[in-house]
XYZ file of C-alpha atoms in Angstrom:
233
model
C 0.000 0.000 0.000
C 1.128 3.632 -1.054
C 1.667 5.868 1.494
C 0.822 9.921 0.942
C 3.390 11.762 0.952
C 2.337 14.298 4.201
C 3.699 16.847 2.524
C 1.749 16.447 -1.019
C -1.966 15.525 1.361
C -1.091 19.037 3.042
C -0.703 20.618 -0.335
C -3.622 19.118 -1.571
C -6.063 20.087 1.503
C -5.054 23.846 1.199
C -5.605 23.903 -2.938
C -9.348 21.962 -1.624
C -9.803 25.050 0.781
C -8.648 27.747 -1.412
C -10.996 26.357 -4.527
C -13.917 26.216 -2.257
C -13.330 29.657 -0.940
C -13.058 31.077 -4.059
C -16.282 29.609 -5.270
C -18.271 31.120 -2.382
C -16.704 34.151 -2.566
C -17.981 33.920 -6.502
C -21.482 33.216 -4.944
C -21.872 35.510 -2.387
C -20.904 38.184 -5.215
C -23.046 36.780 -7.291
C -25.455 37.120 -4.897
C -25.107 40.674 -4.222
C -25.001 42.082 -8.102
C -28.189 39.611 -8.323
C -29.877 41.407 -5.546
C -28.841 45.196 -6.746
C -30.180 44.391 -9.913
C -33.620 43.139 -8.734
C -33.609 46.266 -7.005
C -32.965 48.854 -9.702
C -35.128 47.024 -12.250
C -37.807 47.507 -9.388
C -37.116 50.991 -8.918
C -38.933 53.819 -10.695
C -36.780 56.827 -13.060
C -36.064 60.217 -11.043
C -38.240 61.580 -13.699
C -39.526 61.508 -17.278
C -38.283 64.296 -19.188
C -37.544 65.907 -22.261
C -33.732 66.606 -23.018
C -32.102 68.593 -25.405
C -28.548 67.685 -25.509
C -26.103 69.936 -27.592
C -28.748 72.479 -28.575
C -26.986 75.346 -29.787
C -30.217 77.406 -30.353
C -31.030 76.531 -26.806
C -27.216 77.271 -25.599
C -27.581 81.018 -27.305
C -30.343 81.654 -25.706
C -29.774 80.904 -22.230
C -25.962 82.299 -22.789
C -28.093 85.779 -23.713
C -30.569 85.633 -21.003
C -28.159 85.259 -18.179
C -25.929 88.203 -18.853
C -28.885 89.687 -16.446
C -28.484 86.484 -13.646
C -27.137 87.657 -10.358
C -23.709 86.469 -9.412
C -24.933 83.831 -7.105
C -27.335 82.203 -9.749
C -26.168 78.446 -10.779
C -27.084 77.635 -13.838
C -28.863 74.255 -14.361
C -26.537 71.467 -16.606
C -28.921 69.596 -18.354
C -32.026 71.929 -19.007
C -34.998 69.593 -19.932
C -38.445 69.685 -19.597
C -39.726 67.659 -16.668
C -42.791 65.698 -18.251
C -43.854 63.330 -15.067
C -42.090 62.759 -11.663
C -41.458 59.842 -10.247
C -38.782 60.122 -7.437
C -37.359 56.829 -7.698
C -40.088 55.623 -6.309
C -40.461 51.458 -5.774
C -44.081 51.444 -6.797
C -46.578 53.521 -9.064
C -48.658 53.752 -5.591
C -45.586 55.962 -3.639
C -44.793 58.052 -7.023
C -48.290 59.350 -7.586
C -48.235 60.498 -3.626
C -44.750 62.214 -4.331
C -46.236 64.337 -6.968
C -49.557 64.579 -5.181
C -51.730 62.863 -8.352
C -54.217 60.256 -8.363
C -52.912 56.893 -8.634
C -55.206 56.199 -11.931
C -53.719 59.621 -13.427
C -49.949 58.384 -12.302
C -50.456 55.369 -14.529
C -51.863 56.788 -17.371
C -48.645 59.412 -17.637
C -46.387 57.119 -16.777
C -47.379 54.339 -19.774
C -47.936 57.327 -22.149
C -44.340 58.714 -21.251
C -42.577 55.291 -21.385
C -44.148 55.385 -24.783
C -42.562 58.245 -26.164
C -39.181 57.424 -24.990
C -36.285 57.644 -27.700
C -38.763 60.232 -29.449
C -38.334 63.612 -30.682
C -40.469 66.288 -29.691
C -40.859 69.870 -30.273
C -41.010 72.240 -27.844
C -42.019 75.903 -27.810
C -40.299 78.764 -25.683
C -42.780 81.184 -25.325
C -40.942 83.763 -22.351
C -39.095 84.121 -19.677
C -39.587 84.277 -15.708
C -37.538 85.371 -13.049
C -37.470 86.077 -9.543
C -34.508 87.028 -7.371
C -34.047 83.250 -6.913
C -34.872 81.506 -9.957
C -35.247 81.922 -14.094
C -36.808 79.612 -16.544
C -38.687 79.394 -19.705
C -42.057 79.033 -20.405
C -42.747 76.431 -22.695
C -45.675 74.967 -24.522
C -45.623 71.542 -25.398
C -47.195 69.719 -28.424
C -50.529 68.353 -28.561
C -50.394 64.728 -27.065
C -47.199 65.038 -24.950
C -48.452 63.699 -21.273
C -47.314 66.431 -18.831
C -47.612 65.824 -14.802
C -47.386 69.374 -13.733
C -49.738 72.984 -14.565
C -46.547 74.807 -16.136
C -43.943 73.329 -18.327
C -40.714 74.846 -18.628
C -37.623 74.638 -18.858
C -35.256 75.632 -14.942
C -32.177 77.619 -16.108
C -30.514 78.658 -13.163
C -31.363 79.008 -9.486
C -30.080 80.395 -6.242
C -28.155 78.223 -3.474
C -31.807 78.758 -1.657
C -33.962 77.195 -3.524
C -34.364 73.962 -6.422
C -35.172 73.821 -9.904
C -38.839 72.820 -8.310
C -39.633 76.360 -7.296
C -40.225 77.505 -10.957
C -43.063 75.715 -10.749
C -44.062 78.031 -7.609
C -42.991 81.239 -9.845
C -45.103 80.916 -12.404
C -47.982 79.825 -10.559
C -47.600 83.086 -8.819
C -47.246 84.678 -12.593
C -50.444 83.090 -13.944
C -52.372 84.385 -11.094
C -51.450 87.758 -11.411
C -51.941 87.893 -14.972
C -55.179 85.539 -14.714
C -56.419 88.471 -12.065
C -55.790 91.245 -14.497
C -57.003 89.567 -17.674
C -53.523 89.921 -18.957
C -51.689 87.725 -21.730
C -51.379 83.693 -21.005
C -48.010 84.673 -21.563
C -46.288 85.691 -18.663
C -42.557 86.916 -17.956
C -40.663 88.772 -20.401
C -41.207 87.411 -23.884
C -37.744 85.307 -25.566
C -38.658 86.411 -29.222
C -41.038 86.792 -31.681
C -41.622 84.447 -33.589
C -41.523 82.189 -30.503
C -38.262 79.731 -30.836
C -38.841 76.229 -31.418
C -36.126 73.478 -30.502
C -36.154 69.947 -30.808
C -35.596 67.529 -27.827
C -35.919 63.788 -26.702
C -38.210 62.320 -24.198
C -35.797 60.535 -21.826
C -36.065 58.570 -18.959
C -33.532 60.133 -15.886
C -32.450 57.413 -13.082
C -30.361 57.862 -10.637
C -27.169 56.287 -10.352
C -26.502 54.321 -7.705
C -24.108 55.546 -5.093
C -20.384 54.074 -5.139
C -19.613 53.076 -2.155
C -16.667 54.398 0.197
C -13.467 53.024 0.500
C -14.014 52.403 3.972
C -17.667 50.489 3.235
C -15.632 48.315 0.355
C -12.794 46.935 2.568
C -15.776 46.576 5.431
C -17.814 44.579 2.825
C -14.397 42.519 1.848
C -13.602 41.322 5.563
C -17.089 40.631 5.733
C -17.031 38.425 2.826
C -14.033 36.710 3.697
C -14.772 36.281 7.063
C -18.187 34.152 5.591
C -15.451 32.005 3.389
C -13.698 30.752 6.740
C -16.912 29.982 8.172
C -18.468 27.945 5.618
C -14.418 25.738 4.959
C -14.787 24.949 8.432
């Protein structure tokens, strides 16, 4: 009868161990990126919108307009037109009660928004409206276009103070003042006449998920490894 070299049986026990802790390593990973998945496929977008990426029409006209900005203004990025909010909600149930709308309403803009995704639309920008905290266009949309809010428009820059939200507060005050004096439906100062007309694309916006900190990764690695030594032994 052969005898096993002790040496060589060592050897082969810790290859054993280190093949089965690398394969539940593999599954607990697996695991996890299964799990985050499930969880952003489940999660709702940030908002539908409409985007208009690279406009240089768009780009003049905001450059023009906020030669009168005060200093502390920040101008907004990515201006879009915010079609239907949705807060990255996990169910159609807690959107509609973020944006304060009937759950039968909520539906009905959400399927007719995920429907126009990928397509163009065009947009008119009728004025602009500014307090000493925000500016932001006044736009009307085309006929069809589901729209989750009394005012579209488009946020161009805001105080530290206040969101992009309050424009929607600004020209609700606007449109009360000029419904109480029979004035124009336009309100603010007027962009041009004709009114410009760009071209965007209804977009979904998600939020990317948050990378986590050094500290949480090498907390998550112990943790991990430490569940490897339990289940060798």
């Amino acid at each position: 009868m052969t005898m096993m070299n002790p040496r060589g049986w060592s050897s082969q026990l810790f290859l054993r161990r280190k093949e089965r802790r690398r394969n539940c390593c593999a599954g607990l990973f697996a695991s996890v990126r299964k799990a985050a998945a499930k969880v952003k496929a489940q999660t709702l977008p940030l908002y539908w919108g409409i985007f208009f990426d690279k406009n240089e029409a768009l780009a003049k006209v905001v450059e023009d307009c906020s030669r009168s900005f005060p200093s502390y203004f920040r101008k907004v990025p990515d201006c879009h037109v915010t079609l239907l909010f949705a807060g990255a909600a996990r169910s159609n149930e807690a959107a509609a009660k973020l944006s304060s709308m009937q759950l039968e309403e909520f539906v009905r803009l959400r399927s007719a928004c995920t429907q126009l995704e990928g397509r163009s639309v065009e947009v008119e920008l009728l004025s602009m409206a500014k307090d000493a905290d925000l500016a932001c266009f006044s736009v009307q949309l085309p006929e069809g276009v589901p729209f989750g809010n009394r005012h579209p428009h488009i946020t161009v820059a805001h105080s530290p103070q206040v969101g992009p939200v309050h424009s929607n507060t600004l020209l609700g005050r606007l449109h009360e003042r000029a419904r109480a004096s029979n004035e124009s439906k336009v309100v603010g100062d007027r962009l041009c006449t004709p009114s410009l007309k760009i071209v965007g694309t209804v977009q979904a916006f998600r939020v990317s998920p948050r990378r986590p900190s050094r500290c949480q990764t090498l907390t998550r690695v112990r943790d991990v490894v430490s569940e490897c030594h339990a289940e060798v032994e």
